[in-house]
Amino acid sequence: MTKRETRISLIRSFVQSGHIKTQSELVDLLAEQGIEATQATISRDIAEMGLQKKDGGGYYVLPEDAFVRRMVKELVREVVPAQNLVVVKASTGAAQGVAAALDGAELKGIIGSIAGDDTIMLIAADNEGAVKLAATIDSFRS
């Protein structure tokens, strides 16, 4: 992996796992990992990756995360964990699109998904994973 690919991969993981508000935060986090980068380099990386600021909090989000958040907010009515499964109730005809968005966002904890017309079943590794996954998806609704 090249330095650039490593840097992009780290930025992606920082954005997915934290509340990154500024480019300088990314510069500092990269430095902690032994990757030296200027603010200008980070700015170019952000533009190339298509990172967006989340409404309200001003945190960076990946474009696929912004898309899935919008889909869930507009089309999901209910999210319920059941054992190692998460049942997602969506508007009529929307389940397959929402499932595709969830799959594309590569949320941690999804082993697989099945979508019908208005219901999605997500499979998690265990009960605890299903509860966390349901909470993550439900947080997108607010």
PDB file of C-alpha atoms in Angstrom:
ATOM      1  CA  MET A   1       0.000   0.000   0.000  1.00  0.00           C
ATOM      2  CA  THR A   2       1.362   3.446  -0.914  1.00  0.00           C
ATOM      3  CA  LYS A   3       1.656   6.281   1.609  1.00  0.00           C
ATOM      4  CA  ARG A   4      -1.360   7.961   0.030  1.00  0.00           C
ATOM      5  CA  GLU A   5      -3.474   4.786   0.168  1.00  0.00           C
ATOM      6  CA  THR A   6      -2.475   4.256   3.796  1.00  0.00           C
ATOM      7  CA  ARG A   7      -3.366   7.866   4.627  1.00  0.00           C
ATOM      8  CA  ILE A   8      -6.756   7.614   2.875  1.00  0.00           C
ATOM      9  CA  SER A   9      -7.500   4.328   4.642  1.00  0.00           C
ATOM     10  CA  LEU A  10      -6.668   5.853   8.026  1.00  0.00           C
ATOM     11  CA  ILE A  11      -8.771   8.953   7.321  1.00  0.00           C
ATOM     12  CA  ARG A  12     -11.680   6.686   6.364  1.00  0.00           C
ATOM     13  CA  SER A  13     -11.387   4.745   9.620  1.00  0.00           C
ATOM     14  CA  PHE A  14     -11.055   7.929  11.714  1.00  0.00           C
ATOM     15  CA  VAL A  15     -14.172   9.426  10.128  1.00  0.00           C
ATOM     16  CA  GLN A  16     -16.161   6.203  10.555  1.00  0.00           C
ATOM     17  CA  SER A  17     -15.211   5.736  14.184  1.00  0.00           C
ATOM     18  CA  GLY A  18     -15.122   9.253  15.551  1.00  0.00           C
ATOM     19  CA  HIS A  19     -16.435  12.745  15.549  1.00  0.00           C
ATOM     20  CA  ILE A  20     -13.908  14.522  13.359  1.00  0.00           C
ATOM     21  CA  LYS A  21     -14.750  18.204  12.941  1.00  0.00           C
ATOM     22  CA  THR A  22     -11.562  19.705  11.537  1.00  0.00           C
ATOM     23  CA  GLN A  23      -8.745  18.953   9.172  1.00  0.00           C
ATOM     24  CA  SER A  24      -6.244  19.641  11.951  1.00  0.00           C
ATOM     25  CA  GLU A  25      -7.768  16.836  13.997  1.00  0.00           C
ATOM     26  CA  LEU A  26      -7.031  14.514  11.075  1.00  0.00           C
ATOM     27  CA  VAL A  27      -3.466  15.853  10.803  1.00  0.00           C
ATOM     28  CA  ASP A  28      -2.948  15.135  14.538  1.00  0.00           C
ATOM     29  CA  LEU A  29      -4.503  11.649  14.381  1.00  0.00           C
ATOM     30  CA  LEU A  30      -2.376  10.739  11.375  1.00  0.00           C
ATOM     31  CA  ALA A  31       0.745  12.014  13.164  1.00  0.00           C
ATOM     32  CA  GLU A  32      -0.073   9.707  16.089  1.00  0.00           C
ATOM     33  CA  GLN A  33       0.044   6.851  13.569  1.00  0.00           C
ATOM     34  CA  GLY A  34       3.413   8.026  12.201  1.00  0.00           C
ATOM     35  CA  ILE A  35       1.957   9.585   9.047  1.00  0.00           C
ATOM     36  CA  GLU A  36       3.066  13.161   8.434  1.00  0.00           C
ATOM     37  CA  ALA A  37       0.642  15.194   6.321  1.00  0.00           C
ATOM     38  CA  THR A  38      -0.018  18.882   5.858  1.00  0.00           C
ATOM     39  CA  GLN A  39      -3.422  20.502   6.156  1.00  0.00           C
ATOM     40  CA  ALA A  40      -3.326  21.145   2.390  1.00  0.00           C
ATOM     41  CA  THR A  41      -2.782  17.427   1.722  1.00  0.00           C
ATOM     42  CA  ILE A  42      -5.665  16.536   4.040  1.00  0.00           C
ATOM     43  CA  SER A  43      -7.854  19.106   2.292  1.00  0.00           C
ATOM     44  CA  ARG A  44      -7.147  17.429  -1.076  1.00  0.00           C
ATOM     45  CA  ASP A  45      -7.817  13.993   0.433  1.00  0.00           C
ATOM     46  CA  ILE A  46     -11.154  15.180   1.855  1.00  0.00           C
ATOM     47  CA  ALA A  47     -12.206  16.551  -1.522  1.00  0.00           C
ATOM     48  CA  GLU A  48     -11.116  13.378  -3.332  1.00  0.00           C
ATOM     49  CA  MET A  49     -12.938  11.153  -0.824  1.00  0.00           C
ATOM     50  CA  GLY A  50     -16.075  13.289  -1.059  1.00  0.00           C
ATOM     51  CA  LEU A  51     -16.304  13.726   2.710  1.00  0.00           C
ATOM     52  CA  GLN A  52     -19.236  15.839   3.824  1.00  0.00           C
ATOM     53  CA  LYS A  53     -20.105  17.659   7.018  1.00  0.00           C
ATOM     54  CA  LYS A  54     -22.987  16.103   8.955  1.00  0.00           C
ATOM     55  CA  ASP A  55     -25.936  18.400   9.577  1.00  0.00           C
ATOM     56  CA  GLY A  56     -26.098  19.848  13.060  1.00  0.00           C
ATOM     57  CA  GLY A  57     -22.844  18.514  14.502  1.00  0.00           C
ATOM     58  CA  GLY A  58     -20.447  19.616  11.811  1.00  0.00           C
ATOM     59  CA  TYR A  59     -18.705  16.228  11.799  1.00  0.00           C
ATOM     60  CA  TYR A  60     -17.205  14.707   8.689  1.00  0.00           C
ATOM     61  CA  VAL A  61     -19.054  11.730   7.210  1.00  0.00           C
ATOM     62  CA  LEU A  62     -18.265   9.512   4.250  1.00  0.00           C
ATOM     63  CA  PRO A  63     -20.515  10.071   1.230  1.00  0.00           C
ATOM     64  CA  GLU A  64     -21.978   6.577   1.523  1.00  0.00           C
ATOM     65  CA  ASP A  65     -22.726   7.245   5.201  1.00  0.00           C
ATOM     66  CA  ALA A  66     -24.493  10.511   4.332  1.00  0.00           C
ATOM     67  CA  PHE A  67     -26.531   8.632   1.721  1.00  0.00           C
ATOM     68  CA  VAL A  68     -27.553   5.831   4.093  1.00  0.00           C
ATOM     69  CA  ARG A  69     -28.437   8.348   6.809  1.00  0.00           C
ATOM     70  CA  ARG A  70     -30.749  10.172   4.409  1.00  0.00           C
ATOM     71  CA  MET A  71     -32.336   6.921   3.208  1.00  0.00           C
ATOM     72  CA  VAL A  72     -32.938   5.690   6.754  1.00  0.00           C
ATOM     73  CA  LYS A  73     -34.253   9.051   7.950  1.00  0.00           C
ATOM     74  CA  GLU A  74     -36.727   9.322   5.073  1.00  0.00           C
ATOM     75  CA  LEU A  75     -37.799   5.698   4.587  1.00  0.00           C
ATOM     76  CA  VAL A  76     -37.365   3.680   7.801  1.00  0.00           C
ATOM     77  CA  ARG A  77     -40.265   3.508  10.263  1.00  0.00           C
ATOM     78  CA  GLU A  78     -38.908   1.112  12.888  1.00  0.00           C
ATOM     79  CA  VAL A  79     -35.727  -0.756  13.866  1.00  0.00           C
ATOM     80  CA  VAL A  80     -36.012  -3.742  16.222  1.00  0.00           C
ATOM     81  CA  PRO A  81     -33.295  -6.153  17.392  1.00  0.00           C
ATOM     82  CA  ALA A  82     -34.424  -9.784  17.813  1.00  0.00           C
ATOM     83  CA  GLN A  83     -31.759 -12.219  19.002  1.00  0.00           C
ATOM     84  CA  ASN A  84     -28.901 -11.896  16.480  1.00  0.00           C
ATOM     85  CA  LEU A  85     -31.216 -10.306  13.885  1.00  0.00           C
ATOM     86  CA  VAL A  86     -32.288  -6.727  13.271  1.00  0.00           C
ATOM     87  CA  VAL A  87     -35.688  -6.192  11.663  1.00  0.00           C
ATOM     88  CA  VAL A  88     -35.999  -2.892   9.819  1.00  0.00           C
ATOM     89  CA  LYS A  89     -39.502  -1.781   8.785  1.00  0.00           C
ATOM     90  CA  ALA A  90     -39.468   0.608   5.835  1.00  0.00           C
ATOM     91  CA  SER A  91     -42.016   2.404   3.700  1.00  0.00           C
ATOM     92  CA  THR A  92     -43.806   0.210   1.178  1.00  0.00           C
ATOM     93  CA  GLY A  93     -41.506  -0.593  -1.742  1.00  0.00           C
ATOM     94  CA  ALA A  94     -38.425   0.934  -0.082  1.00  0.00           C
ATOM     95  CA  ALA A  95     -36.826  -2.027   1.678  1.00  0.00           C
ATOM     96  CA  GLN A  96     -34.538  -3.164  -1.136  1.00  0.00           C
ATOM     97  CA  GLY A  97     -33.160   0.345  -1.687  1.00  0.00           C
ATOM     98  CA  VAL A  98     -32.562   0.873   2.021  1.00  0.00           C
ATOM     99  CA  ALA A  99     -30.917  -2.568   2.301  1.00  0.00           C
ATOM    100  CA  ALA A 100     -28.617  -1.734  -0.621  1.00  0.00           C
ATOM    101  CA  ALA A 101     -27.666   1.557   1.078  1.00  0.00           C
ATOM    102  CA  LEU A 102     -26.972  -0.236   4.379  1.00  0.00           C
ATOM    103  CA  ASP A 103     -24.856  -2.858   2.587  1.00  0.00           C
ATOM    104  CA  GLY A 104     -22.981  -0.122   0.704  1.00  0.00           C
ATOM    105  CA  ALA A 105     -22.190   1.749   3.907  1.00  0.00           C
ATOM    106  CA  GLU A 106     -20.413  -1.359   5.225  1.00  0.00           C
ATOM    107  CA  LEU A 107     -21.709  -0.846   8.759  1.00  0.00           C
ATOM    108  CA  LYS A 108     -19.828  -2.851  11.359  1.00  0.00           C
ATOM    109  CA  GLY A 109     -21.732  -5.893  12.470  1.00  0.00           C
ATOM    110  CA  ILE A 110     -23.759  -6.749   9.365  1.00  0.00           C
ATOM    111  CA  ILE A 111     -23.008 -10.286   8.235  1.00  0.00           C
ATOM    112  CA  GLY A 112     -25.782 -10.312   5.651  1.00  0.00           C
ATOM    113  CA  SER A 113     -29.146  -8.875   4.720  1.00  0.00           C
ATOM    114  CA  ILE A 114     -32.416  -9.948   3.148  1.00  0.00           C
ATOM    115  CA  ALA A 115     -34.956  -7.429   1.882  1.00  0.00           C
ATOM    116  CA  GLY A 116     -38.569  -7.770   0.884  1.00  0.00           C
ATOM    117  CA  ASP A 117     -41.011  -5.022  -0.035  1.00  0.00           C
ATOM    118  CA  ASP A 118     -41.153  -3.182   3.286  1.00  0.00           C
ATOM    119  CA  THR A 119     -39.028  -5.289   5.634  1.00  0.00           C
ATOM    120  CA  ILE A 120     -35.289  -5.861   5.907  1.00  0.00           C
ATOM    121  CA  MET A 121     -33.687  -8.567   8.010  1.00  0.00           C
ATOM    122  CA  LEU A 122     -30.077  -7.896   8.946  1.00  0.00           C
ATOM    123  CA  ILE A 123     -27.986 -10.703  10.387  1.00  0.00           C
ATOM    124  CA  ALA A 124     -25.460  -9.938  13.120  1.00  0.00           C
ATOM    125  CA  ALA A 125     -22.917 -12.300  14.668  1.00  0.00           C
ATOM    126  CA  ASP A 126     -24.607 -12.308  18.067  1.00  0.00           C
ATOM    127  CA  ASN A 127     -27.309 -10.698  20.204  1.00  0.00           C
ATOM    128  CA  GLU A 128     -25.038  -7.908  21.439  1.00  0.00           C
ATOM    129  CA  GLY A 129     -24.003  -7.094  17.873  1.00  0.00           C
ATOM    130  CA  ALA A 130     -27.646  -6.911  16.824  1.00  0.00           C
ATOM    131  CA  VAL A 131     -28.456  -4.474  19.634  1.00  0.00           C
ATOM    132  CA  LYS A 132     -25.507  -2.229  18.669  1.00  0.00           C
ATOM    133  CA  LEU A 133     -26.384  -2.407  14.986  1.00  0.00           C
ATOM    134  CA  ALA A 134     -30.032  -1.541  15.674  1.00  0.00           C
ATOM    135  CA  ALA A 135     -28.941   1.433  17.803  1.00  0.00           C
ATOM    136  CA  THR A 136     -26.622   2.661  15.043  1.00  0.00           C
ATOM    137  CA  ILE A 137     -29.324   2.446  12.384  1.00  0.00           C
ATOM    138  CA  ASP A 138     -31.929   3.965  14.686  1.00  0.00           C
ATOM    139  CA  SER A 139     -29.591   6.905  15.369  1.00  0.00           C
ATOM    140  CA  PHE A 140     -29.729   7.740  11.643  1.00  0.00           C
ATOM    141  CA  ARG A 141     -33.464   8.404  12.004  1.00  0.00           C
ATOM    142  CA  SER A 142     -32.936  11.486  14.165  1.00  0.00           C
TER     143      SER A 142
END
